[in-house]
Tab-separated table of C-alpha atoms in Angstrom:
chain	number	residue	atom	x	y	z
K	194	UNK	CA	-33.781	183.817	122.270
K	195	UNK	CA	-34.875	183.456	118.642
K	196	UNK	CA	-32.182	185.964	117.629
K	197	UNK	CA	-29.523	183.920	119.426
K	198	UNK	CA	-30.751	180.716	117.809
K	199	UNK	CA	-30.722	182.369	114.385
K	200	UNK	CA	-27.166	183.596	114.976
K	201	UNK	CA	-26.003	180.150	116.018
K	202	UNK	CA	-27.674	178.642	112.949
K	203	UNK	CA	-26.018	181.240	110.734
K	204	UNK	CA	-22.578	180.578	112.218
K	205	UNK	CA	-23.087	176.829	111.871
K	206	UNK	CA	-23.912	177.302	108.179
K	207	UNK	CA	-20.718	179.316	107.666
K	208	UNK	CA	-18.606	176.646	109.339
K	209	UNK	CA	-20.337	173.871	107.404
K	210	UNK	CA	-19.934	175.626	104.062
K	211	UNK	CA	-16.320	176.680	104.504
K	212	UNK	CA	-13.698	175.217	102.178
K	213	UNK	CA	-11.206	175.422	105.038
K	214	UNK	CA	-10.942	172.759	107.700
K	215	UNK	CA	-12.465	174.125	110.934
K	216	UNK	CA	-11.843	172.003	114.016
K	217	UNK	CA	-12.350	172.534	117.734
K	218	UNK	CA	-10.589	170.611	120.457
K	219	UNK	CA	-10.372	170.557	124.249
K	220	UNK	CA	-7.243	171.661	126.084
K	221	UNK	CA	-6.264	168.038	126.527
K	222	UNK	CA	-6.169	167.723	122.712
K	223	UNK	CA	-9.378	165.797	122.032
K	224	UNK	CA	-11.315	166.731	118.872
K	225	UNK	CA	-14.802	168.077	119.694
K	226	UNK	CA	-16.053	169.296	116.295
K	227	UNK	CA	-15.145	168.572	112.671
K	228	UNK	CA	-16.619	170.346	109.642
K	229	UNK	CA	-16.980	169.036	106.031
K	230	UNK	CA	-13.889	171.036	105.026
K	231	UNK	CA	-11.868	168.983	107.514
K	232	UNK	CA	-13.310	165.783	106.027
K	233	UNK	CA	-12.182	166.829	102.536
K	234	UNK	CA	-8.727	167.956	103.659
K	235	UNK	CA	-7.789	165.136	106.019
K	236	UNK	CA	-9.966	162.224	104.840
K	237	UNK	CA	-11.592	161.386	108.202
K	238	UNK	CA	-15.372	161.632	108.586
K	239	UNK	CA	-16.739	163.567	111.555
K	240	UNK	CA	-17.745	160.276	113.168
K	241	UNK	CA	-14.181	158.977	112.849
K	242	UNK	CA	-12.481	162.155	114.065
K	243	UNK	CA	-14.582	163.455	116.962
K	244	UNK	CA	-13.358	162.017	120.265
K	245	UNK	CA	-9.912	161.208	118.810
K	246	UNK	CA	-6.725	163.030	119.852
K	247	UNK	CA	-5.776	165.860	117.511
K	248	UNK	CA	-2.359	164.225	117.180
K	249	UNK	CA	-3.813	161.719	114.692
K	250	UNK	CA	-3.110	164.519	112.193
K	251	UNK	CA	0.483	165.086	113.296
K	252	UNK	CA	3.516	163.525	111.596
K	253	UNK	CA	5.811	162.022	114.248
K	254	UNK	CA	8.399	164.779	113.859
K	255	UNK	CA	5.750	167.492	114.478
K	256	UNK	CA	4.255	166.202	117.753
K	257	UNK	CA	6.066	168.828	119.822
K	258	UNK	CA	4.056	171.553	118.067
K	259	UNK	CA	0.917	170.581	119.989
K	260	UNK	CA	2.498	171.160	123.391
K	261	UNK	CA	3.639	174.600	122.255
K	262	UNK	CA	0.150	175.457	120.984
K	263	UNK	CA	-1.479	174.444	124.273
K	264	UNK	CA	0.966	176.517	126.333
K	265	UNK	CA	0.284	179.612	124.251
K	266	UNK	CA	-3.489	179.042	124.215
K	267	UNK	CA	-3.635	178.843	128.015
K	268	UNK	CA	-2.220	182.364	128.003
K	269	UNK	CA	-5.014	183.465	125.690
K	270	UNK	CA	-2.715	183.881	122.668
K	271	UNK	CA	-3.912	183.482	119.098
K	272	UNK	CA	-1.619	181.785	116.577
K	273	UNK	CA	-2.137	183.117	113.030
K	274	UNK	CA	-0.967	181.764	109.662
K	275	UNK	CA	1.400	179.175	111.066
K	276	UNK	CA	2.716	177.080	108.153
K	277	UNK	CA	3.254	173.438	108.945
K	278	UNK	CA	2.575	169.916	107.685
K	279	UNK	CA	-0.175	167.514	108.691
K	280	UNK	CA	-0.986	163.889	107.922
K	281	UNK	CA	-4.083	162.674	106.124
K	282	UNK	CA	-5.971	159.471	106.885
K	283	UNK	CA	-4.179	157.700	104.028
K	284	UNK	CA	-0.805	158.673	105.497
K	285	UNK	CA	0.036	161.299	102.878
K	286	UNK	CA	1.338	164.657	104.042
K	287	UNK	CA	-0.226	168.017	103.218
K	288	UNK	CA	1.240	171.495	103.782
K	289	UNK	CA	-1.219	173.782	105.584
K	290	UNK	CA	-1.543	177.300	106.904
K	291	UNK	CA	-2.932	177.080	110.427
K	292	UNK	CA	-4.696	179.620	112.609
K	293	UNK	CA	-5.345	178.585	116.215
K	294	UNK	CA	-7.570	180.624	118.530
K	295	UNK	CA	-8.508	180.041	122.190
K	296	UNK	CA	-12.119	179.119	123.015
K	297	UNK	CA	-13.355	180.609	126.316
K	298	UNK	CA	-16.344	179.867	128.542
K	299	UNK	CA	-18.742	182.528	129.906
K	300	UNK	CA	-16.278	183.423	132.652
K	301	UNK	CA	-13.477	183.983	130.125
K	302	UNK	CA	-11.572	180.877	131.040
K	303	UNK	CA	-9.805	179.110	128.163
K	304	UNK	CA	-11.444	175.709	127.755
K	305	UNK	CA	-10.366	174.678	124.274
K	306	UNK	CA	-9.147	175.806	120.907
K	307	UNK	CA	-10.485	176.447	117.434
K	308	UNK	CA	-8.289	175.558	114.494
K	309	UNK	CA	-8.666	176.721	110.892
K	310	UNK	CA	-6.449	174.823	108.440
K	311	UNK	CA	-6.009	175.770	104.788
K	312	UNK	CA	-4.369	173.559	102.166
K	313	UNK	CA	-1.409	175.454	100.676
K	314	UNK	CA	-0.175	172.704	98.333
K	315	UNK	CA	-0.731	174.829	95.221
K	316	UNK	CA	0.963	177.808	96.841
K	317	UNK	CA	3.977	175.667	97.752
K	318	UNK	CA	4.189	174.273	94.216
K	319	UNK	CA	4.005	177.787	92.779
K	320	UNK	CA	6.773	178.940	95.122
K	321	UNK	CA	8.938	175.941	94.216
K	322	UNK	CA	8.395	176.586	90.498
K	323	UNK	CA	9.275	180.250	90.990
K	324	UNK	CA	12.495	179.302	92.762
K	325	UNK	CA	13.293	176.791	90.022
K	326	UNK	CA	12.704	179.401	87.315
K	327	UNK	CA	14.837	181.952	89.158
K	328	UNK	CA	17.636	179.417	89.544
K	329	UNK	CA	17.373	178.469	85.883
K	330	UNK	CA	17.375	182.113	84.817
K	331	UNK	CA	20.437	182.794	86.978
K	332	UNK	CA	22.161	179.771	85.451
K	333	UNK	CA	21.245	180.723	81.881
K	334	UNK	CA	22.331	184.338	82.330
K	335	UNK	CA	25.641	183.195	83.789
K	336	UNK	CA	26.122	180.765	80.895
K	337	UNK	CA	25.201	183.438	78.360
K	338	UNK	CA	27.896	185.765	79.681
K	339	UNK	CA	30.407	182.919	79.613
K	340	UNK	CA	29.453	182.021	76.035
K	341	UNK	CA	29.592	185.671	74.936
K	342	UNK	CA	33.028	186.071	76.510
K	343	UNK	CA	34.282	182.959	74.765
K	344	UNK	CA	32.888	183.972	71.383
K	345	UNK	CA	34.418	187.433	71.728
K	346	UNK	CA	37.797	185.834	72.332
K	347	UNK	CA	37.449	183.641	69.255
K	348	UNK	CA	36.307	186.463	66.987
K	349	UNK	CA	38.974	188.885	68.231
K	350	UNK	CA	41.668	186.304	67.626
K	351	UNK	CA	40.777	185.914	63.952
K	352	UNK	CA	39.281	189.239	62.840
K	353	UNK	CA	41.485	191.475	60.683
K	354	UNK	CA	39.541	194.672	61.381
K	355	UNK	CA	36.712	196.125	63.451
K	356	UNK	CA	34.071	195.721	60.744
K	357	UNK	CA	34.896	192.049	60.323
K	358	UNK	CA	34.831	191.566	64.090
K	359	UNK	CA	31.400	193.225	64.457
K	360	UNK	CA	29.942	191.311	61.517
K	361	UNK	CA	31.309	188.018	62.807
K	362	UNK	CA	29.934	188.532	66.296
K	363	UNK	CA	26.538	189.696	65.058
K	364	UNK	CA	26.244	186.584	62.909
K	365	UNK	CA	27.250	184.313	65.786
K	366	UNK	CA	24.817	185.856	68.258
K	367	UNK	CA	21.927	185.879	65.778
K	368	UNK	CA	22.470	182.231	64.953
K	369	UNK	CA	22.722	181.190	68.587
K	370	UNK	CA	19.682	183.310	69.513
K	371	UNK	CA	17.579	181.690	66.791
K	372	UNK	CA	18.549	178.198	67.888
K	373	UNK	CA	18.333	179.054	71.610
K	374	UNK	CA	14.715	180.238	71.172
K	375	UNK	CA	13.810	176.622	70.541
K	376	UNK	CA	15.271	175.551	73.870
K	377	UNK	CA	13.565	177.815	76.442
K	378	UNK	CA	10.045	177.994	77.857
K	379	UNK	CA	7.786	180.863	76.841
K	380	UNK	CA	6.765	183.332	79.596
K	381	UNK	CA	3.203	182.061	79.093
K	382	UNK	CA	4.360	178.641	80.242
K	383	UNK	CA	4.270	177.131	76.742
K	384	UNK	CA	6.920	174.532	76.118
K	385	UNK	CA	9.749	175.302	73.679
K	386	UNK	CA	9.194	174.354	70.061
K	387	UNK	CA	12.221	172.103	70.042
K	388	UNK	CA	13.986	170.864	66.932
K	389	UNK	CA	15.490	167.774	65.331
K	390	UNK	CA	19.081	166.970	64.545
K	391	UNK	CA	18.732	167.752	60.832
K	392	UNK	CA	17.242	171.195	61.411
K	393	UNK	CA	19.788	172.009	64.093
K	394	UNK	CA	22.759	171.268	61.824
K	395	UNK	CA	21.292	173.076	58.822
K	396	UNK	CA	20.289	176.164	60.851
K	397	UNK	CA	23.760	176.623	62.324
K	398	UNK	CA	25.650	175.827	59.114
K	399	UNK	CA	23.697	177.991	56.669
K	400	UNK	CA	25.605	181.244	57.384
K	401	UNK	CA	28.945	179.471	56.829
K	402	UNK	CA	28.490	177.302	53.773
K	403	UNK	CA	28.266	179.641	50.789
K	404	UNK	CA	28.795	177.732	47.530
K	405	UNK	CA	31.101	175.104	49.032
K	406	UNK	CA	29.657	171.563	49.224
K	407	UNK	CA	28.197	170.571	52.591
K	408	UNK	CA	26.694	167.099	52.821
K	409	UNK	CA	24.732	165.814	55.802
K	410	UNK	CA	23.465	162.322	56.489
K	411	UNK	CA	21.946	162.308	59.960
K	412	UNK	CA	18.925	160.653	61.577
K	413	UNK	CA	15.942	162.866	62.260
K	414	UNK	CA	16.167	162.480	66.022
K	415	UNK	CA	14.380	165.008	68.199
K	416	UNK	CA	16.872	167.066	70.206
K	417	UNK	CA	16.104	167.641	73.872
K	418	UNK	CA	15.801	171.407	74.644
K	419	UNK	CA	18.619	171.122	77.190
K	420	UNK	CA	20.959	169.811	74.461
K	421	UNK	CA	20.188	172.425	71.801
K	422	UNK	CA	22.526	175.157	73.042
K	423	UNK	CA	25.566	172.929	73.750
K	424	UNK	CA	25.196	171.128	70.410
K	425	UNK	CA	24.853	174.474	68.624
K	426	UNK	CA	28.050	175.766	70.218
K	427	UNK	CA	29.968	172.678	69.126
K	428	UNK	CA	28.683	172.849	65.527
K	429	UNK	CA	29.294	176.594	65.421
K	430	UNK	CA	32.904	176.267	66.546
K	431	UNK	CA	33.647	173.456	64.084
K	432	UNK	CA	32.097	175.497	61.268
K	433	UNK	CA	34.079	178.592	62.305
K	434	UNK	CA	37.359	176.684	62.144
K	435	UNK	CA	36.326	175.151	58.810
K	436	UNK	CA	35.758	178.620	57.349
K	437	UNK	CA	39.060	179.954	58.663
K	438	UNK	CA	41.357	177.063	57.856
K	439	UNK	CA	39.549	173.981	56.605
K	440	UNK	CA	36.884	172.561	54.368
K	441	UNK	CA	34.822	175.771	54.142
K	442	UNK	CA	37.798	178.055	53.479
K	443	UNK	CA	38.549	179.479	50.049
K	444	UNK	CA	40.918	176.587	49.366
K	445	UNK	CA	38.667	173.979	50.972
K	446	UNK	CA	36.805	171.201	49.252
K	447	UNK	CA	33.766	171.066	51.493
K	448	UNK	CA	32.535	169.216	54.567
K	449	UNK	CA	30.424	166.175	55.310
K	450	UNK	CA	28.579	165.288	58.497
K	451	UNK	CA	27.368	161.759	59.113
K	452	UNK	CA	25.689	160.540	62.278
K	453	UNK	CA	24.683	157.076	63.416
K	454	UNK	CA	23.126	155.613	66.513
K	455	UNK	CA	25.082	152.796	68.182
K	456	UNK	CA	23.041	151.457	71.083
K	457	UNK	CA	22.862	154.248	73.624
K	458	UNK	CA	25.465	156.380	71.815
K	459	UNK	CA	25.153	158.881	68.989
K	460	UNK	CA	28.354	159.080	66.938
K	461	UNK	CA	28.808	162.128	64.688
K	462	UNK	CA	31.619	162.133	62.117
K	463	UNK	CA	32.596	165.577	60.844
K	464	UNK	CA	34.977	165.471	57.867
K	465	UNK	CA	36.612	168.328	55.957
K	466	UNK	CA	38.468	168.263	52.674
K	467	UNK	CA	41.453	170.599	52.274
K	468	UNK	CA	45.218	170.592	51.753
K	469	UNK	CA	46.742	169.926	55.162
K	470	UNK	CA	50.305	170.974	54.368
K	471	UNK	CA	49.433	174.660	54.063
K	472	UNK	CA	47.175	174.777	57.100
K	473	UNK	CA	48.345	172.051	59.454
K	474	UNK	CA	49.764	174.335	62.155
K	475	UNK	CA	46.574	176.360	62.536
K	476	UNK	CA	44.173	173.454	62.183
K	477	UNK	CA	45.986	171.308	64.736
K	478	UNK	CA	46.315	174.139	67.253
K	479	UNK	CA	44.432	173.265	70.461
K	480	UNK	CA	43.163	176.666	71.489
K	481	UNK	CA	40.136	178.028	73.272
K	482	UNK	CA	37.695	176.720	70.663
K	483	UNK	CA	38.910	173.150	70.982
K	484	UNK	CA	38.896	173.337	74.768
K	485	UNK	CA	35.356	174.746	74.669
K	486	UNK	CA	34.181	171.873	72.461
K	487	UNK	CA	35.803	169.273	74.701
K	488	UNK	CA	34.374	170.857	77.853
K	489	UNK	CA	30.877	171.208	76.377
K	490	UNK	CA	30.798	167.667	74.998
K	491	UNK	CA	32.008	166.212	78.298
K	492	UNK	CA	29.853	168.218	80.717
K	493	UNK	CA	26.609	168.740	78.771
K	494	UNK	CA	26.449	165.812	76.360
K	495	UNK	CA	28.271	163.147	78.390
K	496	UNK	CA	30.545	162.340	75.485
K	497	UNK	CA	34.021	162.598	73.991
K	498	UNK	CA	35.549	164.666	71.207
K	499	UNK	CA	38.505	163.578	69.078
K	500	UNK	CA	40.065	165.246	66.042
K	501	UNK	CA	42.772	164.103	63.636
K	502	UNK	CA	44.454	165.420	60.500
K	503	UNK	CA	45.063	163.218	57.479
K	504	UNK	CA	46.494	163.740	54.030
K	505	UNK	CA	43.253	165.047	52.544
K	506	UNK	CA	41.902	167.084	55.413
K	507	UNK	CA	40.534	166.644	58.919
K	508	UNK	CA	38.184	164.281	60.708
K	509	UNK	CA	36.441	164.956	64.032
K	510	UNK	CA	34.411	162.380	65.934
K	511	UNK	CA	31.835	163.226	68.595
K	512	UNK	CA	30.713	160.227	70.659
K	513	UNK	CA	27.654	161.442	72.577
K	514	UNK	CA	25.249	159.963	75.095
K	515	UNK	CA	21.974	159.442	73.205
K	516	UNK	CA	19.847	160.241	76.252
K	517	UNK	CA	21.678	163.541	76.772
K	518	UNK	CA	20.943	164.489	73.150
K	519	UNK	CA	17.341	163.323	72.819
K	520	UNK	CA	16.118	163.201	76.406
K	521	UNK	CA	14.942	159.616	75.839
K	522	UNK	CA	16.564	156.212	76.172
K	523	UNK	CA	17.871	154.266	73.193
K	524	UNK	CA	14.908	151.879	73.468
K	525	UNK	CA	12.518	154.775	72.876
K	526	UNK	CA	14.054	155.704	69.522
K	527	UNK	CA	15.119	152.229	68.431
K	528	UNK	CA	18.600	150.739	68.235
K	529	UNK	CA	20.475	151.347	64.995
K	530	UNK	CA	24.005	150.158	64.325
K	531	UNK	CA	24.955	152.094	61.183
K	532	UNK	CA	23.834	155.270	59.421
K	533	UNK	CA	22.599	153.272	56.435
K	534	UNK	CA	20.404	151.129	58.677
K	535	UNK	CA	18.469	154.066	60.148
K	536	UNK	CA	14.796	153.848	59.312
K	537	UNK	CA	14.728	157.465	58.194
K	538	UNK	CA	17.620	159.660	57.112
K	539	UNK	CA	17.915	163.157	55.671
K	540	UNK	CA	20.554	163.971	53.090
K	541	UNK	CA	20.872	167.729	52.759
K	542	UNK	CA	23.039	169.942	50.605
K	543	UNK	CA	22.975	173.613	51.615
K	544	UNK	CA	23.362	175.856	48.599
K	545	UNK	CA	24.830	179.351	48.270
K	546	UNK	CA	21.537	181.107	48.986
K	547	UNK	CA	21.180	179.247	52.279
K	548	UNK	CA	18.124	177.194	51.259
K	549	UNK	CA	18.116	173.458	51.783
K	550	UNK	CA	17.468	170.671	49.314
K	551	UNK	CA	16.034	167.756	51.222
K	552	UNK	CA	15.710	164.218	49.891
K	553	UNK	CA	14.637	161.218	51.971
K	554	UNK	CA	16.556	157.979	52.058
K	555	UNK	CA	14.644	154.928	53.211
K	556	UNK	CA	16.331	151.672	54.043
């Protein structure tokens, strides 16, 4: 008798100390026991739960599960690792893994059921994050192939020989890879380093500039990681065209980039100095590069792109959604109506060696 009492005491200690919710109920669905794990998971004390119908834990759309459990238990079946959702005392829902076993009397007749419920909220969140990461990876890989295909088309169209083609593509991919590394999460889960508008422009432009003047007056706005790649592609394509035909060509007189915040818009003015008569046909041609810029600006940056030739060169205007660029609303970064009124500006000239001279302009 002492051995039986000791065994019962031992089993009671296991049930009491379990992190899982362990509940027993009668076949008519009334709760008959309730351990501390059930109190922590569902919020009811033992005094509140015992004697209540088990359906107090069921969301309305899950009530039919109980009838199915009872039918299977009467047959002596055990239900293992059934994933479902239950309702806490405060009305919040919790995903659980449920094991239901029949409880029999001395004659072997099923008289009730024992339920073990485990909170799987963290598991569900991990699964959702995994699916999100897989979807993002699939999307990024697909985009990378599309970008590579587009860049190959551009380079092949302009290269005079294989060596030039290979060099051009290597430079493009290295530049995009360096900028892209600031936009993606590390495998460890660390957030991307990110960048600001000044650094983004200077990083992409450095391989193109050489000893031709390149002036930038842009606010030091942080660029949202999701906007880094599309902005880089746009800058890269404009710089490529400038090297081939415009302000960064051998006959060009340089480029200037000025950006200003206007309410919830970021307006970037890209200007090139060159003789339009000799290059007008090529510069004005609306080919793949122009279509790529327009598509990228519209779909990823919620903006517009316009370009026009004039007697001394070319002007392009990008009117972008500030939130799409920075990830924050205009109120978070402060409204500014003109470039000169920005609280902090960077004026950068990139020299032939690729280093940057940086001077601050304060209003």
